Coordinates of C-alpha atoms and ligand atoms in Angstrom, one line a residue:
M1 CA -37.6 0.2 -21.1
S2 CA -36.1 0.8 -24.4
E3 CA -37.2 3.8 -26.1
L4 CA -36.1 5.8 -29.3
D5 CA -36.8 9.4 -29.0
I6 CA -36.4 11.8 -31.9
R7 CA -36.7 15.5 -31.2
D8 CA -36.9 18.2 -34.0
L9 CA -34.3 16.3 -36.2
K10 CA -32.9 18.4 -39.2
V11 CA -30.6 16.6 -41.7
S12 CA -29.1 17.5 -44.9
I13 CA -27.3 15.5 -47.5
E14 CA -24.8 17.4 -49.8
G15 CA -25.8 20.6 -48.7
K16 CA -29.5 19.9 -49.2
Q17 CA -31.8 19.9 -46.3
I18 CA -33.9 16.7 -46.3
L19 CA -35.3 16.4 -42.8
N20 CA -37.0 19.5 -41.6
G21 CA -37.7 18.7 -38.0
V22 CA -39.0 15.1 -37.2
N23 CA -40.5 14.2 -34.0
L24 CA -41.0 10.6 -33.1
N25 CA -41.2 8.6 -30.1
V26 CA -41.2 4.6 -30.3
K27 CA -41.2 2.4 -27.3
Q28 CA -40.4 -1.3 -26.9
G29 CA -43.3 -3.3 -27.9
E30 CA -44.8 -0.7 -30.2
V31 CA -45.1 -0.8 -33.9
H32 CA -45.0 2.4 -35.7
A33 CA -45.4 2.7 -39.4
I34 CA -44.0 5.7 -41.4
M35 CA -45.5 6.1 -44.7
G36 CA -45.0 8.7 -47.5
P37 CA -44.3 9.4 -51.0
N38 CA -41.0 8.6 -52.5
G39 CA -38.3 11.4 -51.9
T40 CA -40.0 12.7 -48.6
G41 CA -36.9 11.5 -46.4
K42 CA -37.9 8.2 -45.1
S43 CA -34.7 6.5 -45.8
T44 CA -32.7 9.5 -44.8
L45 CA -34.3 9.1 -41.3
A46 CA -33.3 5.5 -41.3
Y47 CA -29.8 6.1 -42.4
T48 CA -29.4 8.9 -40.1
L49 CA -30.5 6.9 -37.2
M50 CA -28.0 4.3 -38.1
G51 CA -25.1 6.8 -38.5
H52 CA -24.5 6.8 -42.1
P53 CA -21.7 9.4 -42.6
S54 CA -23.2 10.9 -45.6
Y55 CA -26.2 12.3 -43.6
I56 CA -25.3 15.5 -41.7
V57 CA -27.4 16.1 -38.6
D58 CA -27.9 20.1 -38.5
S59 CA -30.0 20.1 -35.3
G60 CA -32.1 18.2 -33.1
K61 CA -31.7 15.3 -30.7
V62 CA -32.0 11.5 -30.7
T63 CA -31.9 9.5 -27.6
F64 CA -32.0 5.6 -27.3
K65 CA -32.4 4.0 -24.1
G66 CA -31.7 7.5 -22.5
K67 CA -28.4 7.9 -24.3
D68 CA -27.5 10.3 -26.9
L69 CA -27.7 8.3 -30.1
L70 CA -26.2 10.7 -32.5
D71 CA -22.9 10.9 -30.4
M72 CA -22.5 7.1 -30.7
P73 CA -20.3 5.3 -33.2
V74 CA -22.3 3.1 -35.6
D75 CA -21.2 -0.3 -33.8
E76 CA -22.2 1.0 -30.5
R77 CA -25.8 1.9 -31.7
S78 CA -26.1 -1.5 -32.9
R79 CA -24.5 -3.1 -29.9
L80 CA -27.1 -1.2 -27.6
G81 CA -29.9 -2.9 -29.4
L82 CA -30.9 -0.8 -32.6
F83 CA -31.3 -2.7 -35.8
L84 CA -31.6 -1.3 -39.3
A85 CA -32.8 -3.5 -42.2
F86 CA -31.6 -1.8 -45.3
Q87 CA -33.7 -1.0 -48.3
Y88 CA -30.8 -2.3 -50.4
P89 CA -28.8 -4.8 -48.5
V90 CA -25.2 -5.3 -49.7
S91 CA -23.7 -8.6 -50.3
I92 CA -20.7 -10.0 -48.6
P93 CA -18.9 -12.5 -50.8
G94 CA -17.0 -15.1 -48.8
V95 CA -19.0 -14.8 -45.5
T96 CA -21.7 -17.3 -45.0
V97 CA -25.1 -16.2 -43.4
A98 CA -24.2 -18.4 -40.5
N99 CA -20.9 -16.9 -39.9
F100 CA -21.9 -13.4 -40.4
L101 CA -24.7 -13.9 -37.7
R102 CA -22.5 -15.8 -35.2
T103 CA -20.0 -12.9 -35.5
A104 CA -22.7 -10.4 -34.9
V105 CA -24.1 -12.5 -31.9
N106 CA -20.7 -12.6 -30.4
A107 CA -20.0 -8.9 -30.9
R108 CA -23.3 -8.2 -29.1
R109 CA -22.6 -10.5 -26.2
K110 CA -19.1 -9.2 -25.8
A111 CA -20.5 -5.7 -25.5
M112 CA -22.7 -6.7 -22.8
N113 CA -20.0 -8.6 -20.9
P114 CA -16.3 -8.2 -22.0
E115 CA -15.6 -11.6 -20.5
D116 CA -17.9 -13.4 -22.8
K117 CA -16.0 -16.2 -24.8
G118 CA -18.7 -16.2 -27.5
I119 CA -21.7 -18.5 -28.2
A120 CA -20.8 -22.3 -28.6
I121 CA -21.2 -23.5 -32.0
P122 CA -23.9 -26.2 -31.2
E123 CA -25.8 -23.6 -29.3
F124 CA -25.7 -21.1 -32.1
R125 CA -26.5 -23.7 -34.6
K126 CA -29.7 -24.6 -32.7
L127 CA -30.6 -21.0 -32.2
L128 CA -30.2 -20.4 -36.1
M129 CA -32.1 -23.5 -37.1
E130 CA -35.0 -22.5 -34.8
K131 CA -35.3 -19.1 -36.3
M132 CA -34.9 -20.3 -39.7
A133 CA -37.6 -22.7 -39.2
V134 CA -40.0 -20.0 -38.1
L135 CA -39.1 -18.1 -41.3
K136 CA -39.6 -21.3 -43.3
M137 CA -36.0 -21.0 -44.8
D138 CA -34.3 -24.0 -46.0
S139 CA -31.4 -24.9 -43.6
S140 CA -28.9 -24.7 -46.8
F141 CA -29.4 -21.1 -46.6
A142 CA -27.1 -20.7 -43.5
G143 CA -24.2 -21.9 -45.6
R144 CA -24.6 -19.4 -48.4
Y145 CA -22.6 -16.3 -48.8
L146 CA -24.5 -13.3 -47.4
N147 CA -26.9 -11.7 -50.0
E148 CA -24.6 -13.1 -52.8
G149 CA -27.1 -13.9 -55.6
F150 CA -30.1 -13.8 -53.2
S151 CA -33.3 -13.1 -54.7
G152 CA -35.1 -10.0 -53.6
G153 CA -37.2 -12.1 -51.2
E154 CA -34.3 -14.1 -49.9
K155 CA -32.4 -10.8 -49.0
K156 CA -35.5 -9.6 -47.0
R157 CA -35.8 -12.9 -45.3
A158 CA -32.0 -12.8 -44.5
E159 CA -32.8 -9.3 -42.8
V160 CA -35.6 -10.6 -40.8
L161 CA -33.5 -13.7 -39.9
Q162 CA -30.7 -11.3 -38.6
M163 CA -33.2 -9.6 -36.4
A164 CA -34.7 -12.8 -35.2
V165 CA -31.1 -13.9 -34.2
L166 CA -29.7 -10.7 -33.0
Q167 CA -33.0 -9.9 -30.9
P168 CA -32.5 -6.0 -31.0
E169 CA -34.7 -3.8 -28.9
I170 CA -35.8 -1.4 -31.7
A171 CA -35.7 -2.4 -35.3
I172 CA -36.1 -0.1 -38.3
L173 CA -37.2 -1.8 -41.4
D174 CA -36.8 0.3 -44.4
E175 CA -39.2 -0.8 -47.2
T176 CA -38.6 -4.4 -46.2
D177 CA -41.9 -5.2 -48.0
S178 CA -40.7 -3.9 -51.5
G179 CA -40.0 -6.3 -54.3
L180 CA -41.7 -9.2 -52.3
D181 CA -44.3 -11.4 -53.8
I182 CA -47.4 -12.2 -51.7
D183 CA -45.8 -15.4 -50.1
A184 CA -42.6 -14.0 -49.1
L185 CA -44.4 -10.7 -47.7
R186 CA -46.4 -13.0 -45.6
I187 CA -43.4 -15.0 -44.3
V188 CA -41.5 -11.7 -43.6
S189 CA -44.6 -10.2 -41.8
E190 CA -44.7 -13.3 -39.6
G191 CA -41.2 -12.8 -38.8
V192 CA -41.8 -9.2 -37.7
N193 CA -44.8 -10.3 -35.7
L194 CA -42.6 -13.0 -34.1
L195 CA -40.2 -10.1 -33.0
R196 CA -43.0 -8.0 -31.9
S197 CA -44.2 -10.7 -29.6
Q198 CA -40.7 -10.8 -28.0
N199 CA -41.5 -7.1 -27.1
I200 CA -39.2 -5.4 -29.6
G201 CA -40.1 -1.9 -30.9
V202 CA -40.6 -1.6 -34.7
L203 CA -40.2 1.4 -37.1
L204 CA -41.7 0.0 -40.4
I205 CA -41.0 2.3 -43.2
T206 CA -43.1 1.6 -46.2
H207 CA -44.4 3.1 -49.2
Y208 CA -47.3 0.7 -49.5
Q209 CA -50.2 -0.2 -47.2
R210 CA -50.0 -4.1 -48.0
M211 CA -47.5 -5.1 -45.4
L212 CA -49.7 -3.4 -42.8
N213 CA -52.5 -6.0 -43.7
Y214 CA -50.1 -8.5 -42.0
V215 CA -48.2 -6.5 -39.4
K216 CA -50.8 -4.3 -37.6
P217 CA -49.3 -1.0 -36.5
D218 CA -50.1 0.8 -33.3
V219 CA -49.4 4.1 -34.8
V220 CA -49.1 5.3 -38.3
H221 CA -47.2 8.4 -39.2
I222 CA -47.2 10.3 -42.6
M223 CA -43.9 11.9 -43.8
M224 CA -44.1 14.6 -46.1
G225 CA -41.3 17.2 -47.1
G226 CA -38.9 15.8 -44.5
A227 CA -41.4 15.9 -41.4
I228 CA -44.1 14.0 -39.9
V229 CA -47.3 15.7 -40.8
E230 CA -49.9 13.3 -39.6
S231 CA -50.2 10.5 -37.0
G232 CA -52.9 8.2 -36.4
G233 CA -54.2 4.6 -36.0
A234 CA -54.0 1.8 -38.3
D235 CA -57.0 3.3 -40.2
L236 CA -54.8 6.1 -41.4
A237 CA -52.9 3.6 -43.6
L238 CA -56.3 2.3 -45.0
H239 CA -57.2 6.0 -45.7
L240 CA -54.0 6.3 -47.7
E241 CA -54.7 3.3 -49.5
E242 CA -58.0 4.4 -50.7
Q243 CA -57.3 8.3 -51.1
G244 CA -53.6 8.3 -52.1
Y245 CA -51.3 11.0 -51.0
D246 CA -52.7 14.0 -52.6
W247 CA -54.9 15.3 -49.8
V248 CA -51.7 15.3 -47.7
R249 CA -49.8 17.1 -50.3
E250 CA -52.5 19.7 -50.5
K251 CA -52.7 20.2 -46.9
Y252 CA -48.8 20.4 -46.4
E253 CA -47.6 21.8 -49.6
N254 CA -44.1 22.5 -48.5
G255 CA -43.9 20.3 -45.5
V256 CA -44.6 21.6 -42.1
P257 CA -42.7 20.3 -39.2
S258 CA -45.0 18.3 -36.9
I259 CA -45.5 19.5 -33.2
S260 CA -45.6 16.6 -30.8
Ligands
ADP1 P1 -37.7 8.2 -49.3 O1 -36.9 7.1 -48.6 O2 -38.8 8.9 -48.6 O3 -38.1 7.9 -50.7 P2 -35.1 9.5 -49.3 O4 -34.6 9.6 -48.0 O5 -34.4 8.4 -50.0 O6 -36.7 9.4 -49.5 O7 -34.5 10.8 -50.2 C1 -35.1 12.1 -49.7 C2 -34.5 13.1 -50.7 O8 -33.0 13.2 -50.4 C3 -34.6 12.9 -52.1 O9 -34.9 14.2 -52.7 C4 -33.4 12.4 -52.6 O10 -33.1 12.7 -54.0 C5 -32.3 13.0 -51.5 N1 -31.1 12.1 -51.5 C6 -31.2 10.9 -50.8 N2 -29.9 10.3 -50.9 C7 -29.0 11.3 -51.5 C8 -27.8 11.4 -51.8 N3 -26.9 10.4 -51.5 N4 -27.3 12.5 -52.3 C9 -27.9 13.5 -52.8 N5 -29.4 13.5 -52.4 C10 -29.9 12.4 -51.9
MG2 MG1 -36.6 5.0 -49.1

């Protein structure tokens, strides 16, 4: 079983400590939401897991499928089945959505079997069209350059499409809901629910509760001052919606590492 396990993770950027001991365990098939005010380190956690070079791990341990994630190069993390949807996706002019995805699929297949000759184009086309239909994307989308001139909603859909095609085992979505209107939010959520039905584990990082109306989390965590300070069920998100973050701030003024 695929499992992402984070133990007492401390991370700094430009000499400033941002994560103060994060503990978290996400199993395949589970949806965990991480909520928290801006600047508490949610994106820092996402980037660290994906191996962004600016984020320095000071201490702690992260294992993915039993292997030491922090020792792995970025491409290996992704080939092993970890996926990160960025809060601010970059555009790749000159590379179409279809080409980008086919390259990514082939890289994963080759990682699993070095003899693999790559997915046949008709087979890939069928897979892509199937997933695009689920996400209610026009087929012309496949021929556009990745993220070039995409609206906010299109970028998010492109991210969910990548996940649907790549079928990672654990996906980290960093504010995939931000900037979406209600229709786009619903479609993106349907995409996430589809992935969930395929037994993927999801770490859903979000500032707002609204996406959680569509994607019901198994566990909700609150991050404050670089640590997870509260964990609970879906009702915790509703409580935040009603009460805001002030009560959490008061309780954990300087951020207290969670014990789990
Ligand atoms: P969140 O996603 O919860 O809003 P972030 O992880 O983006 O929080 O940021 C946490 C803290 O790290 C903030 O205080 C932010 O200013 C700081 N930070 C993030 N990225 C950088 C960076 N590249 N250089 C310096 N400080 C950064
Ligand atoms: Mg963020």
